[in-house]
Tab-separated table of C-alpha atoms in Angstrom:
chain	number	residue	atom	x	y	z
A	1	UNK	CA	-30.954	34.703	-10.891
A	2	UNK	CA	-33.695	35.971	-13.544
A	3	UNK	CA	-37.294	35.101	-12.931
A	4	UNK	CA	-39.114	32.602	-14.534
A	5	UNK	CA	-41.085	34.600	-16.570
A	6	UNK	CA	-37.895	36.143	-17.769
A	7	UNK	CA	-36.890	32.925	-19.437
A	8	UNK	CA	-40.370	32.521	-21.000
A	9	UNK	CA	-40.965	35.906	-21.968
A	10	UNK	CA	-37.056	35.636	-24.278
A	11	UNK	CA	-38.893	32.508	-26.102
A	12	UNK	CA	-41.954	34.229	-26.343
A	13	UNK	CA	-39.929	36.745	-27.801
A	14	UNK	CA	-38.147	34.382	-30.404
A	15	UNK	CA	-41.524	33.187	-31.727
A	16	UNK	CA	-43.210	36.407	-31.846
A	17	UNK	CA	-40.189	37.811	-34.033
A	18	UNK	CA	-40.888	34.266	-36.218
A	19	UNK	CA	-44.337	35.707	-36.686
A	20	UNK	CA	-43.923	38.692	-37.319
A	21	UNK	CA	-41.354	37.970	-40.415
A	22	UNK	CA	-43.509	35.328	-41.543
A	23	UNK	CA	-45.369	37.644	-44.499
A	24	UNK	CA	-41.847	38.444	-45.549
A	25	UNK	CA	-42.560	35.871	-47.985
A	26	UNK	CA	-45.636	37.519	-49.319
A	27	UNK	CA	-44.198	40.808	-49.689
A	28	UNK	CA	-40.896	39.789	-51.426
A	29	UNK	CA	-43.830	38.239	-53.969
A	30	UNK	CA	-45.475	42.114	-54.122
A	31	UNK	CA	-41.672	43.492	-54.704
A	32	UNK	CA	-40.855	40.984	-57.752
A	33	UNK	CA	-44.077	41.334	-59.474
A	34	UNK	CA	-44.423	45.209	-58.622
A	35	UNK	CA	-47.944	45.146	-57.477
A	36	UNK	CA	-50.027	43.914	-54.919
A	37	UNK	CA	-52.309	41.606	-56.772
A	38	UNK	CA	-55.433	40.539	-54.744
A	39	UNK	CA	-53.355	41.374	-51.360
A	40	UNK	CA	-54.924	43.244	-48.220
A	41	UNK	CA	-52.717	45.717	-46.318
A	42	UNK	CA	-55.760	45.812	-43.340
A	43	UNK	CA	-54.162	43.059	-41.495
A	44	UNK	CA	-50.711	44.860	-41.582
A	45	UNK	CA	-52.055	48.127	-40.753
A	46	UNK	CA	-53.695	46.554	-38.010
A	47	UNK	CA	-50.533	44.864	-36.564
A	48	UNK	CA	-49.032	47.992	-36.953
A	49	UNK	CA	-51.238	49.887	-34.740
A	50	UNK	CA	-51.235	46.639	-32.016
A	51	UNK	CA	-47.476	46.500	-31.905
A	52	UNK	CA	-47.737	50.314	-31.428
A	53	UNK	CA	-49.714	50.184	-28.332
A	54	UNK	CA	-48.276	47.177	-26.826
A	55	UNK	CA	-45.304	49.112	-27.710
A	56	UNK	CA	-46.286	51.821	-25.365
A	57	UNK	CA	-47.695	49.324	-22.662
A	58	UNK	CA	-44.824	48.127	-22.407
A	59	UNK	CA	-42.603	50.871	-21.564
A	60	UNK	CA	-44.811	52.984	-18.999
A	61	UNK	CA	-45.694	49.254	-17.693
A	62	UNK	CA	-43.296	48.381	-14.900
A	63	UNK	CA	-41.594	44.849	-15.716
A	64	UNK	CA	-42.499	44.731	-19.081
A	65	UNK	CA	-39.798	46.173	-21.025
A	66	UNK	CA	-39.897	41.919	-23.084
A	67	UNK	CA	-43.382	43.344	-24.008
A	68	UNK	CA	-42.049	46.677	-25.247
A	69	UNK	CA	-38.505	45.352	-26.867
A	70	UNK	CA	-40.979	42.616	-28.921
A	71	UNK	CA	-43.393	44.833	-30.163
A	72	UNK	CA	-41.282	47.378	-30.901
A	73	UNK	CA	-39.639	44.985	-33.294
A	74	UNK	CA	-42.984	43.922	-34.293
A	75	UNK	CA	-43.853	48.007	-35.074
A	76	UNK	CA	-40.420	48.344	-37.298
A	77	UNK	CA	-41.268	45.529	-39.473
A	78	UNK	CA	-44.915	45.962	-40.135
A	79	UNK	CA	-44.239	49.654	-40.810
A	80	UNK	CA	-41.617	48.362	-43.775
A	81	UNK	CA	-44.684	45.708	-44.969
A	82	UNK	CA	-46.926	49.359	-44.675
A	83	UNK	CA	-44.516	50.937	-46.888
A	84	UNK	CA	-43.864	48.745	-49.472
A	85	UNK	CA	-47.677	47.963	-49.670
A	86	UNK	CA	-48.201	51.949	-50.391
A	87	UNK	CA	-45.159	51.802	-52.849
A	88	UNK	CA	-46.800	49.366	-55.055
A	89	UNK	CA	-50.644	49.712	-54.395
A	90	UNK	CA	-52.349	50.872	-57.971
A	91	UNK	CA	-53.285	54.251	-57.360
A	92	UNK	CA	-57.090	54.106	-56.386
A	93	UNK	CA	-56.042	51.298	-53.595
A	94	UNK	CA	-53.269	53.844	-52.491
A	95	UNK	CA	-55.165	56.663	-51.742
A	96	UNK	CA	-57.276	54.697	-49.845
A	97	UNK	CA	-55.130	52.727	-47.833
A	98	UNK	CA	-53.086	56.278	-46.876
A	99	UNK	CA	-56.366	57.331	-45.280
A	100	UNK	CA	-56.598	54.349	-43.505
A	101	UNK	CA	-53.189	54.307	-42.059
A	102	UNK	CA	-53.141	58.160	-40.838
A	103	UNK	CA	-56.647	57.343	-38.883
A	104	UNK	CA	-55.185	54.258	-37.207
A	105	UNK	CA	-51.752	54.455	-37.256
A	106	UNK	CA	-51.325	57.968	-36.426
A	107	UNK	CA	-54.751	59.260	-35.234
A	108	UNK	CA	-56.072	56.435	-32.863
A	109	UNK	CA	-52.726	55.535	-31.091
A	110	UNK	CA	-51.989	59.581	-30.605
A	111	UNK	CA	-55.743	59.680	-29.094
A	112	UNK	CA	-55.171	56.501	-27.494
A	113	UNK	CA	-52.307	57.812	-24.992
A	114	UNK	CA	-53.565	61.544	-24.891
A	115	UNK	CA	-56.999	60.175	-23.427
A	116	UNK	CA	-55.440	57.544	-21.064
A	117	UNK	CA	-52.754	60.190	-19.881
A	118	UNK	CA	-55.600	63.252	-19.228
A	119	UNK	CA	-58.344	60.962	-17.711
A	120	UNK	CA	-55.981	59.605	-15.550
A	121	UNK	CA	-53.705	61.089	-12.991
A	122	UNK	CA	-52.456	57.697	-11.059
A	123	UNK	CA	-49.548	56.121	-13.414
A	124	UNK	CA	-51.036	53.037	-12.436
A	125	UNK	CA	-54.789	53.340	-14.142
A	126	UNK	CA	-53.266	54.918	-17.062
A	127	UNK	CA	-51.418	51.868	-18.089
A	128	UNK	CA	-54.105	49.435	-16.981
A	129	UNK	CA	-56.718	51.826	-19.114
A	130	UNK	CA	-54.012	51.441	-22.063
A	131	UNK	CA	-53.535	47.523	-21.106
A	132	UNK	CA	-57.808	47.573	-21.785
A	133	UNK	CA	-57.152	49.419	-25.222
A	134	UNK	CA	-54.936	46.646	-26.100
A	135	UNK	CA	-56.341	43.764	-24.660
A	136	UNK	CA	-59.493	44.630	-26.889
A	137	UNK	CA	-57.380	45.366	-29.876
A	138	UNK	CA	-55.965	41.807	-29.921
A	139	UNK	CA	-59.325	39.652	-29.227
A	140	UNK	CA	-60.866	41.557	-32.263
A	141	UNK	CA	-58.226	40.787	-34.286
A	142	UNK	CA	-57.456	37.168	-32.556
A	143	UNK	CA	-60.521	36.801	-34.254
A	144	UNK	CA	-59.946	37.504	-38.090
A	145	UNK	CA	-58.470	33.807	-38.821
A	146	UNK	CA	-62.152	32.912	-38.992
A	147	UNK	CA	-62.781	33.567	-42.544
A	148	UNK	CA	-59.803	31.444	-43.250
A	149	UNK	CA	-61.225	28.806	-41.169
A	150	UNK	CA	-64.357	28.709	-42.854
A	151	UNK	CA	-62.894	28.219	-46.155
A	152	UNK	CA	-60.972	25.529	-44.514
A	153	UNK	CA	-64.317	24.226	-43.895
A	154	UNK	CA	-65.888	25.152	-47.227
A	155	UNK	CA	-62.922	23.823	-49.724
A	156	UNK	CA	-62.266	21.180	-47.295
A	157	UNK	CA	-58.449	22.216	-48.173
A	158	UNK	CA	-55.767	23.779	-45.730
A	159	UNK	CA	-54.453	24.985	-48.824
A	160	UNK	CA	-55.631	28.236	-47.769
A	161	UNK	CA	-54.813	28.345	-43.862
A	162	UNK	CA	-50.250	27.952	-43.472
A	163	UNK	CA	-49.741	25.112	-41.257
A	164	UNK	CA	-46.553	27.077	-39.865
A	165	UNK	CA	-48.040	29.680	-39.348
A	166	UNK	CA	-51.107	28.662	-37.650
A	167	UNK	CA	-48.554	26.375	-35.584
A	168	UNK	CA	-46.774	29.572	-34.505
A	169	UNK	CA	-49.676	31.438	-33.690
A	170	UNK	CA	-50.468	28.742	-31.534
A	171	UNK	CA	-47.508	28.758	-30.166
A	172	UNK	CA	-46.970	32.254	-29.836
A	173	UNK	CA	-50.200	32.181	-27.563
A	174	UNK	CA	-49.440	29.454	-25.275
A	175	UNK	CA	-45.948	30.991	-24.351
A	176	UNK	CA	-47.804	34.533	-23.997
A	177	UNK	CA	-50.008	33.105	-21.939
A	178	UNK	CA	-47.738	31.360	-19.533
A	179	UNK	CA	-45.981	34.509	-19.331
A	180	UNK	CA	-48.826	36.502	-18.843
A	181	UNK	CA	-49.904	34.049	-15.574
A	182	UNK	CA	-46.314	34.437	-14.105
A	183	UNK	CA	-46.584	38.096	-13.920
A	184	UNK	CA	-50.223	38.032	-12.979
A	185	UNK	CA	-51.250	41.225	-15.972
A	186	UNK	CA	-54.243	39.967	-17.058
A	187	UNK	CA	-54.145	41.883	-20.091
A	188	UNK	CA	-51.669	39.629	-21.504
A	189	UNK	CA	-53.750	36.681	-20.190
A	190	UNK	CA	-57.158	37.479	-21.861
A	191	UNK	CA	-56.362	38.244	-25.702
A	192	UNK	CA	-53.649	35.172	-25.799
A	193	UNK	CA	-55.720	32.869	-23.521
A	194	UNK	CA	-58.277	33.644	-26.713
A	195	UNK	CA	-55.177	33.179	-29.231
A	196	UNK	CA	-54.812	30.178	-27.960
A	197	UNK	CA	-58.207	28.645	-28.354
A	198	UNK	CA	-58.640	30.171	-32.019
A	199	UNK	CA	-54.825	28.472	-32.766
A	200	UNK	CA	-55.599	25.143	-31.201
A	201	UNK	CA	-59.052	24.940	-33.478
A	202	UNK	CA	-56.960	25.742	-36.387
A	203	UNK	CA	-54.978	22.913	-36.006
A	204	UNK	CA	-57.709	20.832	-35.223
A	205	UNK	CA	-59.234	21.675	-38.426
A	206	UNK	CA	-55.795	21.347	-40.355
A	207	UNK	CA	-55.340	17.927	-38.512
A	208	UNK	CA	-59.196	17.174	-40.086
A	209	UNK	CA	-58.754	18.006	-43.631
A	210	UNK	CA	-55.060	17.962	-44.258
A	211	UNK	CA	-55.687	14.796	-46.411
A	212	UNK	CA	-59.226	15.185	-47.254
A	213	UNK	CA	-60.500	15.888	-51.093
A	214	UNK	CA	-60.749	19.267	-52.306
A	215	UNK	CA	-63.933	20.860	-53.854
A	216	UNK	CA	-64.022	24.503	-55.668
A	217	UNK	CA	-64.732	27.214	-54.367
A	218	UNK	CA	-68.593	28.386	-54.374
A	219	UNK	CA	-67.323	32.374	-55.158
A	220	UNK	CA	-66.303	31.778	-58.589
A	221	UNK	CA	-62.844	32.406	-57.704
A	222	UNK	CA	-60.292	30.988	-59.280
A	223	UNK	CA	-57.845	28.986	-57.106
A	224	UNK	CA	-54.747	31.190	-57.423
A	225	UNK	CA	-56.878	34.106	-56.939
A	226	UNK	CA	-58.371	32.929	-53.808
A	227	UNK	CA	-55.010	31.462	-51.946
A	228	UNK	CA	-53.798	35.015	-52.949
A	229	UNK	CA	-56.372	36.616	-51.034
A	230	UNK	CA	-56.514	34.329	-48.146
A	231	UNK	CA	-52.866	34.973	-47.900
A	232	UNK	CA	-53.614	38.527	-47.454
A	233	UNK	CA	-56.423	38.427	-45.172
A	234	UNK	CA	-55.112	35.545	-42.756
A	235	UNK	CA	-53.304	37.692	-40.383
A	236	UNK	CA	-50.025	37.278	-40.158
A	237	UNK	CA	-51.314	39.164	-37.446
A	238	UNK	CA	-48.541	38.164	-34.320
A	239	UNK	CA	-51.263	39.493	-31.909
A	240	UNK	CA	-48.475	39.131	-29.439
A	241	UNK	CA	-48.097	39.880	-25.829
């Protein structure tokens, strides 16, 4: 009979693959218009290289091939949101944003491994080294919903921060979490224990202003302009496992 954990890492599974196809939305907006507006790729380039390295984790981690199958998953998809971002960026953003993903979607992870693999002889510190990488990787970017938590707080509006998707996020930390304790890898713990706080305010807040009056925005921005943005820069970021 299949641990525990087993059982909770196959849901934590099913919501991380929610997450991760949430921006599908966004990007099926970027394919009909044929540009990408006010959108950021950084928090898809991002996921990108965290589902990469979890990706690894996983495999040379013993027990943790729901880790690796996940984020693996996780890496296919945000490599097609990469992509698609690159087909349609204007040309200035493009050239950019190919710089960006060679350093950390090619450079960093390739450094990543080679360092953790020659510092280390004993299999053993050179996935807990890479399970640090990680680990650190995911409470940065646990992180990024600030910004749309302050303009939660400034518009007094959730207009700007999903409900769903700050539900799943929550969510998707709890079960990783749970998981995390039953196999005792405390770099599963840490960055989703943190996931978990950041979700659990953002519902808080969404519980606080869901109803309450809107004011503008103090930027100047204009209101479809802004959600645009915020939909780019709230990270659809499954900072899973």
């Amino acid at each position: 009979m299949a641990e525990p954990s087993f059982y909770i890492g196959v849901i934590g599974n099913v919501i991380s693959v929610l997450v991760f196809l949430s921006p599908a939305e966004t990007f099926w907006k970027i394919v009909k218009r044929k540009s990408t507006e006010e959108y950021k790729s950084l928090p898809y380039i991002c996921t990108l290289l965290s589902s990469s390295l979890w990706t690894y984790y996983g495999i040379v981690t013993p027990g943790e091939y729901l880790v690796s199958t996940v984020n693996g998953f996780g890496a296919l998809v945000e490599t097609i949101y990469v992509s698609l971002f690159l087909f349609y960026a204007p040309r200035n953003i493009k050239l950019n944003t190919i710089l960006v993903v060679v350093m950390l979607n090619v450079f960093f992870p390739i450094a990543a491994i080679a360092a953790t693999r020659s510092a280390f002889k004993d299999e053993k510190m050179r996935y807990q080294s890479m399970g640090f990488i990680c680990a650190g990787l995911n409470i940065i970017m646990y992180g990024s919903p600030l910004s749309a938590m302050k303009t939660v707080v400034t518009t007094k509006s959730v207009k700007y921060m999903p409900f769903w998707l700050s539900f799943f996020l929550f969510l998707n930390g709890v079960i990783w979490g749970v998981y995390a304790s039953l196999q005792h890898d405390v770099f599963l713990l840490v960055p989703n224990g943190v996931g978990f706080v950041f979700g659990t305010m953002q519902l808080i807040l969404y519980g606080i202003y869901r109803n309450a009056k809107r004011v503008g925005l103090s930027n100047g921005l204009s209101e479809i302009a802004a959600a645009d943005e915020e939909e780019g820069i709230t990270p659809r970021v499954p900072l899973l496992s």
